[in-house]
Amino acid sequence: MRTLFILLFGAFLCLPLSAQQYAPECRLSLTGVVRDSGRSEVLPYAFIRLRHLGTGAVVATYADEKGRYGFGSLCSGEYSAECSHLNCEMVRTTFTLTADKVFNFELPHHEHTGPTVVISEQAPATGITQPREELSGRTLDQVRGKSLGEALTAITGVTALQTGSNIAKPMIHGLHSNRILILNNGVRQEGQQWGLEHAPEIDPYTAQRITVIKGAGSMRYGSDALGGVVLVEPGALRDSAGLGGALHLTGFSNNREGNASLMLEQNLARLPSVSWRVQGTLRRGGNVNTPNYRLWNSGVSEANFSAAAGWHRERFEAKVYYSQFNTKIGIFSGSHIGNITDLYTAFNSVRPLAPDSFSYTIGRPYQQVEHELAKVKLHYHLSDVWTLEAVYARQYNKRLEYDKHRPRNDSLAALNRPDLSYEITSHFAEVLAEHKAVGRFTGAFGVTAQHQANTYAGRFFIPNFRNQTAAVWATERWHGDSLLTLEAGVRADYRKLEVFKWENNVIITPVHTFANATGILGATFRFSEKAMLLVNAGTAWRSPAVNELYSDGLHHGAASVEIGNRNLTPETAYNATAAFNWHEHEVMDAEVSVYYNYIAGFIFAQPVLPPTVTIQGAFPTFRFSQAYVTLRGIDLSVRRTIAGQFSATGKGSILRAWNRDLNDWLILMPADRFELGLQYDWKNTKHIRDAYCGAAVQYVNKQFRTPQNSDFVPPPGAYTLVRLQAGASFVFENGQQVNAGITITNLLNETYRDYLNRFRYYADDMGRNIRLYVQVPFNFTPRNKQQTVQSIQ
Amino acid sequence: MKSKLSKFILPTLVIAASFTACKKDDDQVTVPPPVVNSVEIMNSLQLLVTDSVTGNAVDTVIFLDPDGDGSMAPSVWDTLRLQPSKTYLVNILLLNTLANPVDTVSNEVLAEAHEHQFFFNFTGAGITHTYLDSDTNTPPLPVGLQNKFRTGAAATGTTQVILKHQPGIKDGNITTGDTDIDVTFQTIIQ
């Protein structure tokens, strides 16, 4: 391990360094302290970046543990400054420097807003000792308009399990569905996530930041995150008076898709304790084009909205949030087959038998999904140290799936009923207490409860059930001298699952109860401002999902019969990760993480003989069973300035997933993948900022490591995709800003199929796609009311 | 003006949110709908075999899968027994015995004959097949609910019955469309 680090960093040290050079007459200094505007506490390790508006030169530094920062050797002139901190909203200001200055930044603290608590130092809801990566700012802009599952593939170690290009489920280190947790605005997403063709019902336009925490060990949100946690976080509500918002427009050439998302928010000048926000998204796309043909009936349409409001007093804060997600997704008609002979016919034909033309029309087969989230959150500061929080959330998910053909019976056909229909309602409640430094300790503890009811109509696949869970958890963190932080957490879970199912003309009502305890231990070592080591060991625990226990029947999407197993016991993961971060601003960002995930009782669909004979022919049959498995891997991402304005990026992830009981590989695991990129960043001018252009080449190897007798056809071959992207912020004379970008994926229009896409049996993957993105933020704040930062004169 | 508007918008939003959220509750959990799903399922294929000369019923050869596309094995799976060098009329009956009353799916296939076709594959046993019915396409294409089987010498083999659903694309070709039925009967000619 250590040798690997040394080799790795040795290699990068050999690259030429580009140090910032300053003219000798530049001798001015800027110093000061960074504070929390709410409580006037100092904020350690805030990041401050200065930009000389004349020359475009950029310098940056971190504040020290007492919040102090300093710049020397500054030239005179006009500067823009940005100050940011994990817990806080970034503040921007401009000033003119003619002599040495002292300036103290005051950052509005986010801490009261739900999502950010998750990553703040004060709230140990998820471990700080686990590797994490986020999409925000430019990286989020580059994937705006894509579905959540697709967008997350920009993160190293995250892949997408796809059913065509419109249904993408995130997969972290080879684990997906019920083995990862998705938190939408702080609430765990509850839908029919067991299905491989059931994508998360979340509008990524609601997010200002999307974070992935890799590995087991979420104490607060649930112990079942064996693979990791995805946090979809909206920005904090506006806290300075005025009306603002943003308009996002995105277009894709391949399927002639257009998206529009509008957000409006306001903090009332006369009632400064009240803020609100509304947001809505419309999305429409047509048939997807592969390099050789179009996929009939692969369109998508989506309409989402959300509304949030917050009110606060000195010690008390209340927030309400509601969001609704509605989608209709066409399923490429060539992928809906009757039996295995049809599958082989489709696989062996050069092009699908379905029509090859463009249309926005979505016909059968299709999915129609609605998801609602309503949330109330109360927050009370008991003292300077202690805070209490209570959350109630209700989710309602309705999933309708329509088969390719209407019933032959005309009167049934006229009803146009879905062939599969599920409704699930979840109530979630949480109370937690959080404390800031008591001696060297910070921590939190809480209790959560959830009640869930699932009903179905149409074809049977999973039974009705009622699911109740309760948990208590606690985490504490010990802050040593700046070098070392330790954390530990424990959680106990109880789950009661009541099933209601017809069997031999009688309703049976089996009850399953499960209980378990999990924990996490971790440490961070900050060797210097640049280097940090994270080590973490955690356990996670997941009781069998209802489909694993009770599904019984033909999975039309997969041309296989799945049989549940009522004797399944919970699976337990023992996960260890070590990550090394190197952050040297404007020079190098690097992270390498290795993980080892040992799962006892891993639940998987094991092929069994004989195949199931139905009137449609014989189908391969899988029965859920359990085994000891290991998932080991390494993720690497490096970004380094190579010369002048050029920077290079490299990414790679490798995973080995092994079934120790069967001495065989695990099915549906991501193949090794690597990416190399080169980017050029222009220096800022008065009117154009953050302009860049870049190219990246991604190589995905063939998945050679698949289990025997578990798939219809061998995995598809390796492929290489080229991507181009460029973007900039344009600033007009009146201060109005417009951000725009272009991305071209699969530039060479490569014909390929991906192992993790179920459509690999039926059709090629998407061809070249040009994406155009425009974002227009707007703000109607009267100038004299700007509160956050005053300019220095 | 602006703040008046905001004061109006805010409570409206809160109220709207709390109302739409209460759409449906979980009273129905304890009463799952019966497993039977009459939408598309058929679970029994019957070959009604008559002697072409006498017109007498010879045999009814049945395939019956008691749980439709569930994982249970077929409960009845007869062998097709014919005499050598004879001509039989073979009509097909499709049923959904899971519906109450039993649904005769072959009537629906007949009503949509222009987008369905049966195909027959024989191995081992020498049987010559002729379609006796046709649909409303121009030119008419065979359907296969009514057929003539001409047997050869004594032998054993298999008879595979395939029903293809070819909505709007019916072309008499076995590789076109989706497979609705694929059942193979043991066949003995003696």
PDB file of N, CA and C in Angstrom, chain A residues 266 268 270 274 276 278 309 322 336 338-339 342 370 372 394 404-409 412 419 423 451 453 456 459 464-465 500 502 552-554 556 563 612-617, chain B residues 2-3 6 10 13 17 20-21 23-24 26 28-30 32-35 37-40 42 44-45 63 65 69-71 74 108 112 116 164-165 167 178-183:
ATOM      1  N   GLN A 266     -36.927  33.919  -2.474  1.00  0.00           N
ATOM      2  CA  GLN A 266     -37.048  35.257  -1.921  1.00  0.00           C
ATOM      3  C   GLN A 266     -36.858  35.227  -0.414  1.00  0.00           C
ATOM      4  N   LEU A 268     -37.892  37.904   2.529  1.00  0.00           N
ATOM      5  CA  LEU A 268     -38.741  39.078   2.586  1.00  0.00           C
ATOM      6  C   LEU A 268     -38.055  40.210   3.348  1.00  0.00           C
ATOM      7  N   ARG A 270     -39.399  42.894   4.580  1.00  0.00           N
ATOM      8  CA  ARG A 270     -40.155  43.333   5.748  1.00  0.00           C
ATOM      9  C   ARG A 270     -40.278  42.239   6.801  1.00  0.00           C
ATOM     10  N   VAL A 274     -38.449  35.103   7.142  1.00  0.00           N
ATOM     11  CA  VAL A 274     -39.125  34.173   6.245  1.00  0.00           C
ATOM     12  C   VAL A 274     -38.435  34.135   4.887  1.00  0.00           C
ATOM     13  N   TRP A 276     -38.551  31.757   1.031  1.00  0.00           N
ATOM     14  CA  TRP A 276     -39.218  30.686   0.295  1.00  0.00           C
ATOM     15  C   TRP A 276     -38.533  30.460  -1.035  1.00  0.00           C
ATOM     16  N   VAL A 278     -39.435  28.313  -4.948  1.00  0.00           N
ATOM     17  CA  VAL A 278     -40.184  27.376  -5.779  1.00  0.00           C
ATOM     18  C   VAL A 278     -39.308  27.004  -6.964  1.00  0.00           C
ATOM     19  N   ALA A 309     -40.080  26.482   2.162  1.00  0.00           N
ATOM     20  CA  ALA A 309     -40.197  27.730   2.909  1.00  0.00           C
ATOM     21  C   ALA A 309     -39.544  27.535   4.263  1.00  0.00           C
ATOM     22  N   TYR A 322     -41.752  20.470  -0.126  1.00  0.00           N
ATOM     23  CA  TYR A 322     -42.590  19.521  -0.859  1.00  0.00           C
ATOM     24  C   TYR A 322     -42.019  19.383  -2.263  1.00  0.00           C
ATOM     25  N   HIS A 336     -38.599  -5.639 -25.613  1.00  0.00           N
ATOM     26  CA  HIS A 336     -39.672  -6.356 -24.926  1.00  0.00           C
ATOM     27  C   HIS A 336     -39.935  -7.617 -25.713  1.00  0.00           C
ATOM     28  N   GLY A 338     -40.862 -12.046 -25.951  1.00  0.00           N
ATOM     29  CA  GLY A 338     -41.735 -13.079 -25.419  1.00  0.00           C
ATOM     30  C   GLY A 338     -40.980 -14.164 -24.693  1.00  0.00           C
ATOM     31  N   ASN A 339     -39.914 -14.653 -25.293  1.00  0.00           N
ATOM     32  CA  ASN A 339     -39.160 -15.722 -24.642  1.00  0.00           C
ATOM     33  C   ASN A 339     -37.702 -15.664 -25.082  1.00  0.00           C
ATOM     34  N   ASP A 342     -36.779 -15.310 -28.719  1.00  0.00           N
ATOM     35  CA  ASP A 342     -36.889 -13.921 -29.184  1.00  0.00           C
ATOM     36  C   ASP A 342     -35.634 -13.137 -28.803  1.00  0.00           C
ATOM     37  N   GLU A 370     -44.683   8.364 -10.358  1.00  0.00           N
ATOM     38  CA  GLU A 370     -44.878   9.615  -9.619  1.00  0.00           C
ATOM     39  C   GLU A 370     -44.239   9.451  -8.254  1.00  0.00           C
ATOM     40  N   GLU A 372     -43.691  11.682  -4.546  1.00  0.00           N
ATOM     41  CA  GLU A 372     -43.919  12.906  -3.779  1.00  0.00           C
ATOM     42  C   GLU A 372     -43.122  12.839  -2.492  1.00  0.00           C
ATOM     43  N   ARG A 394     -43.011  12.485   4.605  1.00  0.00           N
ATOM     44  CA  ARG A 394     -43.908  11.502   4.018  1.00  0.00           C
ATOM     45  C   ARG A 394     -43.563  11.391   2.539  1.00  0.00           C
ATOM     46  N   LYS A 404     -45.920  -4.297 -23.637  1.00  0.00           N
ATOM     47  CA  LYS A 404     -45.868  -3.891 -25.034  1.00  0.00           C
ATOM     48  C   LYS A 404     -47.252  -3.937 -25.677  1.00  0.00           C
ATOM     49  N   HIS A 405     -48.041  -4.938 -25.334  1.00  0.00           N
ATOM     50  CA  HIS A 405     -49.322  -5.095 -26.025  1.00  0.00           C
ATOM     51  C   HIS A 405     -50.479  -4.907 -25.082  1.00  0.00           C
ATOM     52  N   ARG A 406     -51.516  -4.292 -25.589  1.00  0.00           N
ATOM     53  CA  ARG A 406     -52.763  -4.249 -24.840  1.00  0.00           C
ATOM     54  C   ARG A 406     -53.324  -5.663 -24.776  1.00  0.00           C
ATOM     55  N   PRO A 407     -54.216  -5.903 -23.822  1.00  0.00           N
ATOM     56  CA  PRO A 407     -54.843  -7.223 -23.760  1.00  0.00           C
ATOM     57  C   PRO A 407     -55.582  -7.524 -25.069  1.00  0.00           C
ATOM     58  N   ARG A 408     -55.643  -8.805 -25.427  1.00  0.00           N
ATOM     59  CA  ARG A 408     -56.372  -9.184 -26.643  1.00  0.00           C
ATOM     60  C   ARG A 408     -57.863  -8.923 -26.482  1.00  0.00           C
ATOM     61  N   ASN A 409     -58.315  -9.122 -25.251  1.00  0.00           N
ATOM     62  CA  ASN A 409     -59.718  -8.889 -24.951  1.00  0.00           C
ATOM     63  C   ASN A 409     -60.029  -7.393 -25.115  1.00  0.00           C
ATOM     64  N   LEU A 412     -61.061  -5.247 -22.066  1.00  0.00           N
ATOM     65  CA  LEU A 412     -59.923  -4.973 -21.175  1.00  0.00           C
ATOM     66  C   LEU A 412     -58.963  -3.984 -21.818  1.00  0.00           C
ATOM     67  N   ASP A 419     -50.072  -3.045 -16.558  1.00  0.00           N
ATOM     68  CA  ASP A 419     -49.944  -4.473 -16.294  1.00  0.00           C
ATOM     69  C   ASP A 419     -49.331  -4.727 -14.926  1.00  0.00           C
ATOM     70  N   GLU A 423     -47.955   0.910  -5.329  1.00  0.00           N
ATOM     71  CA  GLU A 423     -48.028   2.175  -4.597  1.00  0.00           C
ATOM     72  C   GLU A 423     -47.383   1.945  -3.246  1.00  0.00           C
ATOM     73  N   HIS A 451     -42.526   3.986   8.854  1.00  0.00           N
ATOM     74  CA  HIS A 451     -43.648   3.093   8.582  1.00  0.00           C
ATOM     75  C   HIS A 451     -43.905   3.129   7.085  1.00  0.00           C
ATOM     76  N   ALA A 453     -46.086   1.262   3.699  1.00  0.00           N
ATOM     77  CA  ALA A 453     -47.147   0.366   3.244  1.00  0.00           C
ATOM     78  C   ALA A 453     -47.077   0.256   1.738  1.00  0.00           C
ATOM     79  N   TYR A 456     -50.137  -3.509  -4.443  1.00  0.00           N
ATOM     80  CA  TYR A 456     -49.968  -3.679  -5.877  1.00  0.00           C
ATOM     81  C   TYR A 456     -51.306  -3.942  -6.524  1.00  0.00           C
ATOM     82  N   ARG A 459     -50.513  -7.576 -12.453  1.00  0.00           N
ATOM     83  CA  ARG A 459     -49.763  -8.820 -12.350  1.00  0.00           C
ATOM     84  C   ARG A 459     -49.015  -8.887 -11.019  1.00  0.00           C
ATOM     85  N   ASN A 464     -48.209  -7.408  -1.207  1.00  0.00           N
ATOM     86  CA  ASN A 464     -48.454  -6.268  -0.326  1.00  0.00           C
ATOM     87  C   ASN A 464     -47.628  -6.462   0.940  1.00  0.00           C
ATOM     88  N   PHE A 465     -47.166  -5.364   1.487  1.00  0.00           N
ATOM     89  CA  PHE A 465     -46.462  -5.499   2.761  1.00  0.00           C
ATOM     90  C   PHE A 465     -46.544  -4.223   3.566  1.00  0.00           C
ATOM     91  N   PHE A 500     -48.605  -9.674   3.106  1.00  0.00           N
ATOM     92  CA  PHE A 500     -49.968 -10.126   2.838  1.00  0.00           C
ATOM     93  C   PHE A 500     -50.009 -10.656   1.421  1.00  0.00           C
ATOM     94  N   TRP A 502     -51.570 -13.817  -1.386  1.00  0.00           N
ATOM     95  CA  TRP A 502     -52.442 -14.945  -1.712  1.00  0.00           C
ATOM     96  C   TRP A 502     -51.594 -16.170  -1.963  1.00  0.00           C
ATOM     97  N   ASP A 552     -42.093 -14.038  -7.205  1.00  0.00           N
ATOM     98  CA  ASP A 552     -42.283 -15.354  -7.793  1.00  0.00           C
ATOM     99  C   ASP A 552     -42.889 -15.140  -9.159  1.00  0.00           C
ATOM    100  N   GLY A 553     -42.097 -15.310 -10.164  1.00  0.00           N
ATOM    101  CA  GLY A 553     -42.698 -15.195 -11.473  1.00  0.00           C
ATOM    102  C   GLY A 553     -41.723 -14.748 -12.518  1.00  0.00           C
ATOM    103  N   LEU A 554     -42.302 -14.594 -13.683  1.00  0.00           N
ATOM    104  CA  LEU A 554     -41.522 -14.230 -14.848  1.00  0.00           C
ATOM    105  C   LEU A 554     -41.221 -12.745 -14.786  1.00  0.00           C
ATOM    106  N   HIS A 556     -40.521 -10.063 -16.868  1.00  0.00           N
ATOM    107  CA  HIS A 556     -40.605  -9.845 -18.313  1.00  0.00           C
ATOM    108  C   HIS A 556     -39.440  -9.027 -18.824  1.00  0.00           C
ATOM    109  N   ILE A 563     -37.392 -16.459  -8.180  1.00  0.00           N
ATOM    110  CA  ILE A 563     -38.106 -17.084  -7.075  1.00  0.00           C
ATOM    111  C   ILE A 563     -37.509 -16.584  -5.772  1.00  0.00           C
ATOM    112  N   THR A 612     -37.746 -22.917 -15.826  1.00  0.00           N
ATOM    113  CA  THR A 612     -39.197 -22.947 -15.624  1.00  0.00           C
ATOM    114  C   THR A 612     -39.910 -23.025 -16.971  1.00  0.00           C
ATOM    115  N   VAL A 613     -40.807 -24.003 -17.103  1.00  0.00           N
ATOM    116  CA  VAL A 613     -41.560 -24.137 -18.348  1.00  0.00           C
ATOM    117  C   VAL A 613     -42.885 -23.407 -18.199  1.00  0.00           C
ATOM    118  N   THR A 614     -43.143 -22.489 -19.100  1.00  0.00           N
ATOM    119  CA  THR A 614     -44.450 -21.843 -19.174  1.00  0.00           C
ATOM    120  C   THR A 614     -44.955 -22.039 -20.586  1.00  0.00           C
ATOM    121  N   ILE A 615     -46.127 -21.539 -20.844  1.00  0.00           N
ATOM    122  CA  ILE A 615     -46.693 -21.695 -22.180  1.00  0.00           C
ATOM    123  C   ILE A 615     -45.871 -20.918 -23.207  1.00  0.00           C
ATOM    124  N   GLN A 616     -45.065 -19.968 -22.725  1.00  0.00           N
ATOM    125  CA  GLN A 616     -44.217 -19.202 -23.638  1.00  0.00           C
ATOM    126  C   GLN A 616     -42.863 -19.862 -23.864  1.00  0.00           C
ATOM    127  N   GLY A 617     -42.642 -20.992 -23.269  1.00  0.00           N
ATOM    128  CA  GLY A 617     -41.358 -21.660 -23.431  1.00  0.00           C
ATOM    129  C   GLY A 617     -40.658 -21.783 -22.097  1.00  0.00           C
TER     130      GLY A 617
ATOM    131  N   LYS B   2     -44.772  43.925  -3.913  1.00  0.00           N
ATOM    132  CA  LYS B   2     -44.055  42.656  -3.990  1.00  0.00           C
ATOM    133  C   LYS B   2     -44.216  41.849  -2.706  1.00  0.00           C
ATOM    134  N   SER B   3     -44.096  42.537  -1.588  1.00  0.00           N
ATOM    135  CA  SER B   3     -44.132  41.795  -0.329  1.00  0.00           C
ATOM    136  C   SER B   3     -45.556  41.314  -0.043  1.00  0.00           C
ATOM    137  N   SER B   6     -45.903  38.207  -1.902  1.00  0.00           N
ATOM    138  CA  SER B   6     -45.160  37.122  -1.262  1.00  0.00           C
ATOM    139  C   SER B   6     -45.923  36.575  -0.073  1.00  0.00           C
ATOM    140  N   LEU B  10     -46.740  32.514  -0.067  1.00  0.00           N
ATOM    141  CA  LEU B  10     -46.168  31.598   0.912  1.00  0.00           C
ATOM    142  C   LEU B  10     -47.205  30.676   1.556  1.00  0.00           C
ATOM    143  N   LEU B  13     -48.589  28.144  -0.855  1.00  0.00           N
ATOM    144  CA  LEU B  13     -47.682  27.028  -1.135  1.00  0.00           C
ATOM    145  C   LEU B  13     -47.752  25.993  -0.024  1.00  0.00           C
ATOM    146  N   ALA B  17     -49.114  22.251  -0.528  1.00  0.00           N
ATOM    147  CA  ALA B  17     -48.225  21.115  -0.278  1.00  0.00           C
ATOM    148  C   ALA B  17     -48.875  20.132   0.681  1.00  0.00           C
ATOM    149  N   THR B  20     -51.890  18.149  -1.246  1.00  0.00           N
ATOM    150  CA  THR B  20     -51.564  17.160  -2.284  1.00  0.00           C
ATOM    151  C   THR B  20     -50.830  15.967  -1.691  1.00  0.00           C
ATOM    152  N   ALA B  21     -50.176  16.183  -0.560  1.00  0.00           N
ATOM    153  CA  ALA B  21     -49.395  15.095   0.015  1.00  0.00           C
ATOM    154  C   ALA B  21     -50.275  13.944   0.501  1.00  0.00           C
ATOM    155  N   LYS B  23     -52.592  11.810  -0.530  1.00  0.00           N
ATOM    156  CA  LYS B  23     -53.337  11.274  -1.650  1.00  0.00           C
ATOM    157  C   LYS B  23     -53.985   9.951  -1.329  1.00  0.00           C
ATOM    158  N   LYS B  24     -53.231   9.101  -0.700  1.00  0.00           N
ATOM    159  CA  LYS B  24     -53.730   7.753  -0.571  1.00  0.00           C
ATOM    160  C   LYS B  24     -53.109   7.156   0.677  1.00  0.00           C
ATOM    161  N   ASP B  26     -52.820   3.610   3.519  1.00  0.00           N
ATOM    162  CA  ASP B  26     -52.457   2.207   3.390  1.00  0.00           C
ATOM    163  C   ASP B  26     -53.497   1.224   3.911  1.00  0.00           C
ATOM    164  N   GLN B  28     -55.425  -0.599   2.259  1.00  0.00           N
ATOM    165  CA  GLN B  28     -55.608  -1.786   1.419  1.00  0.00           C
ATOM    166  C   GLN B  28     -54.484  -2.801   1.536  1.00  0.00           C
ATOM    167  N   VAL B  29     -53.525  -2.534   2.396  1.00  0.00           N
ATOM    168  CA  VAL B  29     -52.375  -3.425   2.469  1.00  0.00           C
ATOM    169  C   VAL B  29     -52.782  -4.838   2.826  1.00  0.00           C
ATOM    170  N   THR B  30     -53.722  -4.950   3.757  1.00  0.00           N
ATOM    171  CA  THR B  30     -54.055  -6.274   4.269  1.00  0.00           C
ATOM    172  C   THR B  30     -54.919  -7.090   3.314  1.00  0.00           C
ATOM    173  N   PRO B  32     -54.622  -7.954  -0.330  1.00  0.00           N
ATOM    174  CA  PRO B  32     -54.005  -7.923  -1.655  1.00  0.00           C
ATOM    175  C   PRO B  32     -54.990  -8.377  -2.717  1.00  0.00           C
ATOM    176  N   PRO B  33     -54.866  -7.829  -3.918  1.00  0.00           N
ATOM    177  CA  PRO B  33     -55.739  -8.286  -4.984  1.00  0.00           C
ATOM    178  C   PRO B  33     -55.419  -9.734  -5.297  1.00  0.00           C
ATOM    179  N   PRO B  34     -56.420 -10.524  -5.716  1.00  0.00           N
ATOM    180  CA  PRO B  34     -56.165 -11.919  -6.045  1.00  0.00           C
ATOM    181  C   PRO B  34     -55.043 -12.028  -7.057  1.00  0.00           C
ATOM    182  N   VAL B  35     -54.267 -13.080  -6.937  1.00  0.00           N
ATOM    183  CA  VAL B  35     -53.101 -13.253  -7.792  1.00  0.00           C
ATOM    184  C   VAL B  35     -53.494 -13.340  -9.258  1.00  0.00           C
ATOM    185  N   ASN B  37     -54.552 -12.713 -12.726  1.00  0.00           N
ATOM    186  CA  ASN B  37     -54.505 -11.511 -13.514  1.00  0.00           C
ATOM    187  C   ASN B  37     -55.017 -11.853 -14.896  1.00  0.00           C
ATOM    188  N   SER B  38     -56.154 -11.313 -15.228  1.00  0.00           N
ATOM    189  CA  SER B  38     -56.812 -11.719 -16.464  1.00  0.00           C
ATOM    190  C   SER B  38     -56.330 -10.900 -17.661  1.00  0.00           C
ATOM    191  N   VAL B  39     -55.390 -10.006 -17.444  1.00  0.00           N
ATOM    192  CA  VAL B  39     -55.055  -9.069 -18.506  1.00  0.00           C
ATOM    193  C   VAL B  39     -54.532  -9.765 -19.759  1.00  0.00           C
ATOM    194  N   GLU B  40     -53.534 -10.585 -19.660  1.00  0.00           N
ATOM    195  CA  GLU B  40     -52.877 -11.076 -20.863  1.00  0.00           C
ATOM    196  C   GLU B  40     -52.591 -12.568 -20.787  1.00  0.00           C
ATOM    197  N   MET B  42     -52.433 -16.521 -20.634  1.00  0.00           N
ATOM    198  CA  MET B  42     -53.108 -17.776 -20.960  1.00  0.00           C
ATOM    199  C   MET B  42     -52.196 -18.853 -20.395  1.00  0.00           C
ATOM    200  N   SER B  44     -53.110 -22.469 -20.832  1.00  0.00           N
ATOM    201  CA  SER B  44     -53.372 -23.803 -21.339  1.00  0.00           C
ATOM    202  C   SER B  44     -53.499 -23.776 -22.859  1.00  0.00           C
ATOM    203  N   LEU B  45     -52.837 -24.740 -23.456  1.00  0.00           N
ATOM    204  CA  LEU B  45     -52.914 -24.927 -24.908  1.00  0.00           C
ATOM    205  C   LEU B  45     -53.463 -26.327 -25.139  1.00  0.00           C
ATOM    206  N   PHE B  63     -51.671 -28.995 -22.728  1.00  0.00           N
ATOM    207  CA  PHE B  63     -50.579 -28.440 -21.913  1.00  0.00           C
ATOM    208  C   PHE B  63     -51.252 -27.491 -20.929  1.00  0.00           C
ATOM    209  N   ASP B  65     -50.365 -25.116 -17.432  1.00  0.00           N
ATOM    210  CA  ASP B  65     -49.439 -24.601 -16.417  1.00  0.00           C
ATOM    211  C   ASP B  65     -50.293 -23.920 -15.349  1.00  0.00           C
ATOM    212  N   ASP B  69     -47.355 -17.638 -15.556  1.00  0.00           N
ATOM    213  CA  ASP B  69     -45.909 -17.474 -15.691  1.00  0.00           C
ATOM    214  C   ASP B  69     -45.185 -17.539 -14.343  1.00  0.00           C
ATOM    215  N   GLY B  70     -45.808 -18.133 -13.359  1.00  0.00           N
ATOM    216  CA  GLY B  70     -45.112 -18.385 -12.093  1.00  0.00           C
ATOM    217  C   GLY B  70     -44.126 -19.533 -12.254  1.00  0.00           C
ATOM    218  N   SER B  71     -43.471 -19.881 -11.158  1.00  0.00           N
ATOM    219  CA  SER B  71     -42.352 -20.813 -11.274  1.00  0.00           C
ATOM    220  C   SER B  71     -42.760 -22.281 -11.209  1.00  0.00           C
ATOM    221  N   PRO B  74     -45.545 -27.318 -15.347  1.00  0.00           N
ATOM    222  CA  PRO B  74     -46.858 -27.663 -15.913  1.00  0.00           C
ATOM    223  C   PRO B  74     -47.439 -28.887 -15.198  1.00  0.00           C
ATOM    224  N   GLU B 108     -60.025 -14.558 -28.770  1.00  0.00           N
ATOM    225  CA  GLU B 108     -59.398 -13.247 -28.934  1.00  0.00           C
ATOM    226  C   GLU B 108     -58.321 -13.292 -30.017  1.00  0.00           C
ATOM    227  N   GLU B 112     -58.244 -11.226 -33.577  1.00  0.00           N
ATOM    228  CA  GLU B 112     -57.080 -10.474 -34.041  1.00  0.00           C
ATOM    229  C   GLU B 112     -56.208 -11.349 -34.931  1.00  0.00           C
ATOM    230  N   HIS B 116     -51.780 -12.378 -35.710  1.00  0.00           N
ATOM    231  CA  HIS B 116     -51.267 -13.575 -35.058  1.00  0.00           C
ATOM    232  C   HIS B 116     -51.040 -14.674 -36.079  1.00  0.00           C
ATOM    233  N   LYS B 164     -46.958 -16.512 -32.786  1.00  0.00           N
ATOM    234  CA  LYS B 164     -46.267 -15.222 -32.891  1.00  0.00           C
ATOM    235  C   LYS B 164     -47.280 -14.097 -32.912  1.00  0.00           C
ATOM    236  N   HIS B 165     -46.977 -13.056 -32.149  1.00  0.00           N
ATOM    237  CA  HIS B 165     -47.794 -11.845 -32.165  1.00  0.00           C
ATOM    238  C   HIS B 165     -47.062 -10.839 -33.037  1.00  0.00           C
ATOM    239  N   PRO B 167     -48.234  -7.540 -34.484  1.00  0.00           N
ATOM    240  CA  PRO B 167     -49.185  -6.448 -34.743  1.00  0.00           C
ATOM    241  C   PRO B 167     -48.637  -5.474 -35.788  1.00  0.00           C
ATOM    242  N   ASP B 178     -43.212 -11.020 -31.483  1.00  0.00           N
ATOM    243  CA  ASP B 178     -42.960 -11.608 -30.167  1.00  0.00           C
ATOM    244  C   ASP B 178     -43.595 -12.988 -30.056  1.00  0.00           C
ATOM    245  N   THR B 179     -42.971 -13.810 -29.254  1.00  0.00           N
ATOM    246  CA  THR B 179     -43.486 -15.156 -29.052  1.00  0.00           C
ATOM    247  C   THR B 179     -44.491 -15.151 -27.903  1.00  0.00           C
ATOM    248  N   ASP B 180     -45.733 -15.532 -28.197  1.00  0.00           N
ATOM    249  CA  ASP B 180     -46.743 -15.643 -27.142  1.00  0.00           C
ATOM    250  C   ASP B 180     -46.819 -17.066 -26.617  1.00  0.00           C
ATOM    251  N   ILE B 181     -46.574 -18.030 -27.498  1.00  0.00           N
ATOM    252  CA  ILE B 181     -46.639 -19.438 -27.089  1.00  0.00           C
ATOM    253  C   ILE B 181     -45.457 -20.168 -27.701  1.00  0.00           C
ATOM    254  N   ASP B 182     -44.880 -21.048 -26.922  1.00  0.00           N
ATOM    255  CA  ASP B 182     -43.820 -21.906 -27.427  1.00  0.00           C
ATOM    256  C   ASP B 182     -43.878 -23.198 -26.609  1.00  0.00           C
ATOM    257  N   VAL B 183     -44.622 -24.197 -27.101  1.00  0.00           N
ATOM    258  CA  VAL B 183     -44.807 -25.444 -26.372  1.00  0.00           C
ATOM    259  C   VAL B 183     -44.424 -26.601 -27.282  1.00  0.00           C
TER     260      VAL B 183
END
